[in-house]
Amino acid sequence: MSELPRVFVTRQLPGGSIARMREFCDVFVWPQSTPPTRGELIRNVAECDGILTLLSETIDAGVMEAAGPQLQVISNYAVGYNNIDLREASRRGIRVGNTPDVLTDATADLSVALLLAAARHMRVASHQVSSGEWSTWQPDGFLGAEVAGRTLGIVGMGRIGAATASRLVRGWGMKLLYTSRQDSAVAESLGGRRVGLTECLEHSDFVSIHVALTDATRHLIDATALRSMSTNATLVNTARGEIIDQDALVRHCQEHRQFTVGLDVTTPEPIAADHPLVQLPNVIITPHIGSATTRARHAMADIAVDNVLGGLRLVGRSMRHEVYLDNQGCS
């Protein structure tokens, strides 16, 4: 039996960080490309000192109990941590880590890409070419919205929200409204104005969501919120799928075909190909690729491993990013 602390990693990670962790720990990496089932997760965390997990795994009291009293650290390979019962972890004295900052630029880039793709109907336009349906240039074909000079609403002016706003305001001269618990120095430098959610939605041509998923933000964008938006607005979500009432979104998009949507997150993930939201021509969906750049994903792996090693006090330093019960808000 190895005397090294045991760590279960729920998926193979890019780069060489796991090999580095093996120098200090007895590491088992889930070998499949799909997540472990709950039963497989519970079996594999038994007698673990650390768990390195993804958003696809729910780490609740049952999983922590299955790991046993020696579990010291849960490291999430993500900036979010809504998959972890933070209150239960705190009660048990288990430290929790995440991977913020390094995916800010990658996610902001995708937010802008989705905004432009939705506004310019790129999904259906590209499909016309690939399906062989493109017959001629049409003066009234795929008429979309221009971004320059329009009003951008950022829901959640945290790191990613601020980076998204900076790209669009400085690059396209957009006017900025934003929601936040406090004033943002970045938004102020961009000429932004902090407003309530309803005013932000009512007066924005393009809305991009960047709040963390909490009890307060679940279904923040519901049927009432959607009705407050212009019927030819564009809505983008690269945060968490549950922030939008997805059933309400389907109905709204069916009723208002000029309302366009770009999503990198859905409920559930993956979303079925025959889901009504997927079939709508005014919606473009990507498979949660906000952080999917080589630089960002490798950096995330480095931080996630450092959080494990720091949480287990193996490298003479503390965790690089630790999450506490009062860490709530914007990503």
CSV table of C-alpha atoms in Angstrom, one decimal:
chain,number,residue,atom,x,y,z
A,1,MET,CA,0.0,0.0,0.0
A,2,SER,CA,1.4,3.4,-1.0
A,3,GLU,CA,2.1,5.8,1.8
A,4,LEU,CA,1.5,8.7,-0.6
A,5,PRO,CA,-1.7,10.7,-0.3
A,6,ARG,CA,-4.3,9.3,-2.7
A,7,VAL,CA,-6.0,11.6,-5.3
A,8,PHE,CA,-8.8,10.7,-7.7
A,9,VAL,CA,-8.9,12.8,-10.9
A,10,THR,CA,-12.3,12.5,-12.7
A,11,ARG,CA,-10.8,13.0,-16.2
A,12,GLN,CA,-7.5,13.2,-18.0
A,13,LEU,CA,-6.3,16.8,-18.2
A,14,PRO,CA,-4.2,18.5,-21.0
A,15,GLY,CA,-0.5,19.2,-20.4
A,16,GLY,CA,1.9,17.6,-17.9
A,17,SER,CA,0.4,18.7,-14.6
A,18,ILE,CA,-0.9,15.3,-13.6
A,19,ALA,CA,2.6,13.8,-14.2
A,20,ARG,CA,3.9,16.5,-11.8
A,21,MET,CA,1.2,15.5,-9.2
A,22,ARG,CA,2.3,11.9,-9.4
A,23,GLU,CA,5.7,12.9,-7.9
A,24,PHE,CA,3.9,13.6,-4.6
A,25,CYS,CA,0.6,11.6,-4.8
A,26,ASP,CA,-0.8,8.2,-5.6
A,27,VAL,CA,-3.0,9.4,-8.5
A,28,PHE,CA,-5.8,7.5,-10.3
A,29,VAL,CA,-7.2,9.2,-13.3
A,30,TRP,CA,-10.6,8.2,-14.6
A,31,PRO,CA,-9.7,6.6,-18.0
A,32,GLN,CA,-12.8,7.3,-20.0
A,33,SER,CA,-13.6,10.4,-22.0
A,34,THR,CA,-17.1,10.5,-20.4
A,35,PRO,CA,-17.7,11.3,-16.7
A,36,PRO,CA,-17.9,8.6,-14.1
A,37,THR,CA,-21.4,7.7,-13.0
A,38,ARG,CA,-22.3,8.6,-9.5
A,39,GLY,CA,-21.7,5.0,-8.4
A,40,GLU,CA,-18.3,5.0,-10.1
A,41,LEU,CA,-17.4,8.3,-8.5
A,42,ILE,CA,-18.4,7.1,-5.0
A,43,ARG,CA,-16.3,3.9,-5.4
A,44,ASN,CA,-13.2,5.7,-6.7
A,45,VAL,CA,-13.1,8.5,-4.0
A,46,ALA,CA,-13.0,5.9,-1.2
A,47,GLU,CA,-10.1,6.7,1.1
A,48,CYS,CA,-8.9,9.6,-1.0
A,49,ASP,CA,-7.1,12.6,0.5
A,50,GLY,CA,-7.9,14.7,-2.5
A,51,ILE,CA,-10.3,14.9,-5.5
A,52,LEU,CA,-9.7,16.8,-8.7
A,53,THR,CA,-13.0,17.2,-10.4
A,54,LEU,CA,-14.8,18.8,-13.3
A,55,LEU,CA,-18.1,20.6,-13.5
A,56,SER,CA,-19.8,17.4,-14.7
A,57,GLU,CA,-19.4,15.7,-11.3
A,58,THR,CA,-21.6,16.6,-8.3
A,59,ILE,CA,-19.5,16.6,-5.2
A,60,ASP,CA,-22.0,16.6,-2.4
A,61,ALA,CA,-22.3,15.2,1.2
A,62,GLY,CA,-22.6,11.6,-0.1
A,63,VAL,CA,-19.4,11.8,-2.1
A,64,MET,CA,-17.5,13.4,0.7
A,65,GLU,CA,-18.8,10.8,3.1
A,66,ALA,CA,-17.7,8.0,0.7
A,67,ALA,CA,-14.2,9.5,0.6
A,68,GLY,CA,-13.9,9.3,4.3
A,69,PRO,CA,-12.5,11.5,7.0
A,70,GLN,CA,-9.1,11.8,5.5
A,71,LEU,CA,-10.4,13.9,2.5
A,72,GLN,CA,-8.7,17.2,2.8
A,73,VAL,CA,-9.1,19.0,-0.6
A,74,ILE,CA,-11.4,19.2,-3.6
A,75,SER,CA,-10.0,21.0,-6.6
A,76,ASN,CA,-12.4,22.1,-9.3
A,77,TYR,CA,-11.0,22.3,-12.9
A,78,ALA,CA,-13.2,25.4,-13.5
A,79,VAL,CA,-13.7,28.9,-12.3
A,80,GLY,CA,-17.2,28.0,-11.1
A,81,TYR,CA,-17.9,25.6,-8.3
A,82,ASN,CA,-21.7,25.1,-8.3
A,83,ASN,CA,-21.1,21.4,-8.6
A,84,ILE,CA,-19.6,21.3,-5.1
A,85,ASP,CA,-21.6,21.6,-1.9
A,86,LEU,CA,-19.4,24.3,-0.4
A,87,ARG,CA,-21.3,24.5,2.9
A,88,GLU,CA,-20.8,20.7,3.5
A,89,ALA,CA,-17.2,20.9,2.6
A,90,SER,CA,-16.7,23.8,5.0
A,91,ARG,CA,-18.5,21.8,7.7
A,92,ARG,CA,-16.1,18.9,7.2
A,93,GLY,CA,-13.0,21.1,7.1
A,94,ILE,CA,-12.4,20.2,3.4
A,95,ARG,CA,-10.7,23.0,1.4
A,96,VAL,CA,-12.0,23.8,-2.0
A,97,GLY,CA,-10.1,25.3,-4.9
A,98,ASN,CA,-11.0,26.6,-8.4
A,99,THR,CA,-9.2,28.0,-11.4
A,100,PRO,CA,-10.1,31.7,-12.0
A,101,ASP,CA,-8.3,34.4,-14.0
A,102,VAL,CA,-6.5,32.2,-16.6
A,103,LEU,CA,-9.7,31.5,-18.6
A,104,THR,CA,-10.9,35.1,-18.6
A,105,ASP,CA,-9.6,36.1,-22.1
A,106,ALA,CA,-10.6,32.8,-23.7
A,107,THR,CA,-14.2,33.0,-22.4
A,108,ALA,CA,-14.5,36.7,-23.2
A,109,ASP,CA,-13.3,36.0,-26.8
A,110,LEU,CA,-16.0,33.3,-27.2
A,111,SER,CA,-18.7,35.6,-25.7
A,112,VAL,CA,-17.9,38.1,-28.5
A,113,ALA,CA,-17.8,35.4,-31.1
A,114,LEU,CA,-21.2,34.1,-30.1
A,115,LEU,CA,-22.7,37.6,-30.0
A,116,LEU,CA,-21.5,38.2,-33.6
A,117,ALA,CA,-22.5,34.8,-34.8
A,118,ALA,CA,-26.0,35.1,-33.4
A,119,ALA,CA,-26.5,38.6,-34.6
A,120,ARG,CA,-25.4,37.7,-38.1
A,121,HIS,CA,-27.2,34.4,-38.4
A,122,MET,CA,-23.9,32.5,-39.0
A,123,ARG,CA,-25.3,29.1,-38.0
A,124,VAL,CA,-28.1,29.0,-40.6
A,125,ALA,CA,-26.0,30.8,-43.2
A,126,SER,CA,-23.1,28.4,-42.9
A,127,HIS,CA,-25.6,25.4,-43.0
A,128,GLN,CA,-26.9,26.7,-46.3
A,129,VAL,CA,-23.5,26.4,-47.8
A,130,SER,CA,-22.6,23.0,-46.3
A,131,SER,CA,-26.0,21.5,-47.2
A,132,GLY,CA,-25.8,22.6,-50.8
A,133,GLU,CA,-28.8,24.9,-50.4
A,134,TRP,CA,-27.0,28.1,-51.4
A,135,SER,CA,-28.3,28.9,-54.9
A,136,THR,CA,-27.6,32.6,-55.3
A,137,TRP,CA,-26.7,35.9,-53.5
A,138,GLN,CA,-29.9,37.3,-52.1
A,139,PRO,CA,-30.4,41.1,-51.3
A,140,ASP,CA,-32.7,40.2,-48.4
A,141,GLY,CA,-31.0,37.0,-47.2
A,142,PHE,CA,-29.8,36.6,-43.6
A,143,LEU,CA,-30.3,40.2,-42.6
A,144,GLY,CA,-28.8,40.6,-39.2
A,145,ALA,CA,-27.9,43.4,-36.7
A,146,GLU,CA,-24.8,45.6,-36.7
A,147,VAL,CA,-22.9,45.9,-33.4
A,148,ALA,CA,-21.1,49.2,-33.8
A,149,GLY,CA,-22.5,52.0,-31.7
A,150,ARG,CA,-25.3,49.9,-30.2
A,151,THR,CA,-26.0,49.3,-26.5
A,152,LEU,CA,-24.3,46.4,-24.7
A,153,GLY,CA,-25.7,45.1,-21.5
A,154,ILE,CA,-23.4,43.1,-19.2
A,155,VAL,CA,-25.1,41.1,-16.5
A,156,GLY,CA,-22.4,40.6,-14.0
A,157,MET,CA,-19.3,42.8,-14.3
A,158,GLY,CA,-16.7,40.5,-12.9
A,159,ARG,CA,-13.5,39.5,-14.7
A,160,ILE,CA,-15.1,37.9,-17.7
A,161,GLY,CA,-17.8,40.4,-18.0
A,162,ALA,CA,-15.3,43.3,-17.9
A,163,ALA,CA,-13.1,41.6,-20.5
A,164,THR,CA,-16.1,41.1,-22.8
A,165,ALA,CA,-17.2,44.7,-22.3
A,166,SER,CA,-13.7,46.0,-23.0
A,167,ARG,CA,-13.5,44.1,-26.3
A,168,LEU,CA,-16.9,45.3,-27.5
A,169,VAL,CA,-16.8,48.9,-26.3
A,170,ARG,CA,-13.2,49.6,-27.4
A,171,GLY,CA,-13.5,47.6,-30.6
A,172,TRP,CA,-17.0,48.5,-31.8
A,173,GLY,CA,-17.8,51.7,-29.9
A,174,MET,CA,-20.7,50.2,-28.1
A,175,LYS,CA,-22.5,52.0,-25.2
A,176,LEU,CA,-22.3,50.1,-22.0
A,177,LEU,CA,-24.9,49.3,-19.3
A,178,TYR,CA,-24.1,46.7,-16.6
A,179,THR,CA,-25.4,45.1,-13.5
A,180,SER,CA,-23.1,44.4,-10.5
A,181,ARG,CA,-23.2,44.5,-6.7
A,182,GLN,CA,-20.8,47.4,-6.8
A,183,ASP,CA,-19.4,49.9,-9.2
A,184,SER,CA,-16.7,48.6,-11.6
A,185,ALA,CA,-13.5,50.6,-12.3
A,186,VAL,CA,-13.2,48.9,-15.7
A,187,ALA,CA,-16.8,49.8,-16.6
A,188,GLU,CA,-16.3,53.3,-15.5
A,189,SER,CA,-13.2,53.6,-17.7
A,190,LEU,CA,-15.4,52.4,-20.6
A,191,GLY,CA,-18.1,55.0,-19.9
A,192,GLY,CA,-20.4,52.3,-18.5
A,193,ARG,CA,-23.4,53.0,-16.3
A,194,ARG,CA,-24.4,50.6,-13.5
A,195,VAL,CA,-28.2,49.9,-13.5
A,196,GLY,CA,-30.7,47.3,-12.3
A,197,LEU,CA,-31.4,44.1,-14.2
A,198,THR,CA,-34.7,45.3,-15.7
A,199,GLU,CA,-33.2,48.6,-17.0
A,200,CYS,CA,-30.2,46.7,-18.4
A,201,LEU,CA,-32.4,44.3,-20.3
A,202,GLU,CA,-34.9,46.9,-21.5
A,203,HIS,CA,-32.3,49.3,-22.9
A,204,SER,CA,-29.7,46.9,-24.3
A,205,ASP,CA,-29.5,45.7,-27.9
A,206,PHE,CA,-27.1,42.9,-26.9
A,207,VAL,CA,-27.0,41.3,-23.5
A,208,SER,CA,-24.1,39.0,-22.3
A,209,ILE,CA,-24.4,37.0,-19.1
A,210,HIS,CA,-21.5,36.6,-16.7
A,211,VAL,CA,-22.8,36.0,-13.2
A,212,ALA,CA,-22.0,33.0,-11.1
A,213,LEU,CA,-24.7,30.4,-10.6
A,214,THR,CA,-26.2,30.7,-7.1
A,215,ASP,CA,-29.6,30.3,-5.6
A,216,ALA,CA,-30.2,34.0,-6.3
A,217,THR,CA,-29.2,33.8,-10.0
A,218,ARG,CA,-30.9,30.5,-10.9
A,219,HIS,CA,-33.4,31.4,-13.6
A,220,LEU,CA,-32.4,35.0,-13.3
A,221,ILE,CA,-33.4,35.4,-16.9
A,222,ASP,CA,-37.0,34.1,-16.8
A,223,ALA,CA,-40.0,34.7,-19.0
A,224,THR,CA,-40.6,38.1,-17.4
A,225,ALA,CA,-37.0,39.1,-18.0
A,226,LEU,CA,-37.1,37.9,-21.6
A,227,ARG,CA,-40.3,39.9,-22.2
A,228,SER,CA,-38.6,43.1,-21.0
A,229,MET,CA,-36.0,42.8,-23.8
A,230,SER,CA,-36.4,44.1,-27.3
A,231,THR,CA,-37.8,41.4,-29.6
A,232,ASN,CA,-34.9,41.8,-32.0
A,233,ALA,CA,-32.2,41.8,-29.2
A,234,THR,CA,-29.3,39.3,-28.9
A,235,LEU,CA,-28.8,37.3,-25.7
A,236,VAL,CA,-25.5,35.5,-25.0
A,237,ASN,CA,-24.7,33.1,-22.1
A,238,THR,CA,-21.2,31.8,-21.5
A,239,ALA,CA,-21.7,31.5,-17.7
A,240,ARG,CA,-24.1,28.6,-16.6
A,241,GLY,CA,-27.1,27.2,-18.3
A,242,GLU,CA,-29.3,27.3,-15.3
A,243,ILE,CA,-29.1,31.1,-15.1
A,244,ILE,CA,-31.7,31.1,-18.0
A,245,ASP,CA,-35.1,29.5,-17.7
A,246,GLN,CA,-34.5,27.3,-20.7
A,247,ASP,CA,-38.2,26.4,-21.3
A,248,ALA,CA,-39.1,30.1,-21.2
A,249,LEU,CA,-36.2,30.8,-23.7
A,250,VAL,CA,-37.6,28.2,-26.1
A,251,ARG,CA,-41.0,29.8,-26.1
A,252,HIS,CA,-39.6,33.3,-26.4
A,253,CYS,CA,-37.4,32.3,-29.4
A,254,GLN,CA,-40.3,30.5,-31.1
A,255,GLU,CA,-42.6,33.6,-30.8
A,256,HIS,CA,-39.9,36.2,-31.7
A,257,ARG,CA,-37.8,34.9,-34.6
A,258,GLN,CA,-35.8,38.1,-34.8
A,259,PHE,CA,-34.6,37.5,-31.2
A,260,THR,CA,-31.2,35.8,-31.5
A,261,VAL,CA,-29.3,33.8,-28.9
A,262,GLY,CA,-25.8,32.5,-28.5
A,263,LEU,CA,-25.2,29.9,-25.9
A,264,ASP,CA,-22.1,28.0,-24.7
A,265,VAL,CA,-23.9,26.5,-21.7
A,266,THR,CA,-27.2,24.7,-21.5
A,267,THR,CA,-29.3,22.6,-19.2
A,268,PRO,CA,-28.5,19.7,-19.3
A,269,GLU,CA,-25.0,19.3,-20.8
A,270,PRO,CA,-24.8,17.8,-23.3
A,271,ILE,CA,-28.2,19.0,-24.6
A,272,ALA,CA,-29.9,16.5,-26.9
A,273,ALA,CA,-29.7,17.1,-30.6
A,274,ASP,CA,-33.5,17.0,-30.9
A,275,HIS,CA,-34.1,19.5,-28.1
A,276,PRO,CA,-36.4,22.4,-29.4
A,277,LEU,CA,-33.7,24.9,-28.5
A,278,VAL,CA,-31.2,23.2,-30.7
A,279,GLN,CA,-33.6,23.1,-33.6
A,280,LEU,CA,-34.4,26.8,-33.6
A,281,PRO,CA,-32.8,28.8,-36.4
A,282,ASN,CA,-32.3,31.9,-34.3
A,283,VAL,CA,-30.2,30.1,-31.7
A,284,ILE,CA,-26.5,29.0,-32.0
A,285,ILE,CA,-25.1,26.6,-29.4
A,286,THR,CA,-21.5,25.6,-28.7
A,287,PRO,CA,-20.5,22.7,-26.4
A,288,HIS,CA,-19.2,24.6,-23.4
A,289,ILE,CA,-15.9,25.6,-25.1
A,290,GLY,CA,-15.5,29.0,-23.4
A,291,SER,CA,-12.1,28.1,-21.9
A,292,ALA,CA,-11.1,25.8,-24.8
A,293,THR,CA,-7.8,27.3,-25.8
A,294,THR,CA,-4.5,25.5,-25.4
A,295,ARG,CA,-3.1,28.2,-23.1
A,296,ALA,CA,-6.2,28.5,-20.9
A,297,ARG,CA,-6.8,24.7,-20.5
A,298,HIS,CA,-3.1,24.0,-19.7
A,299,ALA,CA,-3.1,26.9,-17.2
A,300,MET,CA,-6.3,25.6,-15.6
A,301,ALA,CA,-4.7,22.2,-15.1
A,302,ASP,CA,-1.6,23.7,-13.5
A,303,ILE,CA,-3.7,25.6,-11.0
A,304,ALA,CA,-6.0,22.7,-10.3
A,305,VAL,CA,-3.0,20.5,-9.5
A,306,ASP,CA,-1.3,23.2,-7.4
A,307,ASN,CA,-4.6,23.5,-5.5
A,308,VAL,CA,-4.4,19.8,-4.7
A,309,LEU,CA,-0.8,19.9,-3.7
A,310,GLY,CA,-1.3,23.1,-1.6
A,311,GLY,CA,-4.4,21.7,0.0
A,312,LEU,CA,-2.5,18.6,1.0
A,313,ARG,CA,0.4,20.8,2.2
A,314,LEU,CA,2.9,18.9,0.0
A,315,VAL,CA,4.8,21.7,-1.7
A,316,GLY,CA,5.4,24.2,1.1
A,317,ARG,CA,2.8,26.7,-0.1
A,318,SER,CA,-0.9,27.3,0.2
A,319,MET,CA,-3.5,26.7,-2.5
A,320,ARG,CA,-3.3,29.1,-5.4
A,321,HIS,CA,-7.0,29.7,-5.4
A,322,GLU,CA,-9.2,28.7,-2.5
A,323,VAL,CA,-13.0,29.1,-2.5
A,324,TYR,CA,-14.8,30.2,0.7
A,325,LEU,CA,-18.5,30.2,1.6
A,326,ASP,CA,-18.8,34.0,0.9
A,327,ASN,CA,-17.3,33.7,-2.6
A,328,GLN,CA,-20.4,34.5,-4.6
A,329,GLY,CA,-21.1,36.8,-7.5
A,330,CYS,CA,-19.5,37.4,-11.0
A,331,SER,CA,-17.1,35.2,-12.8
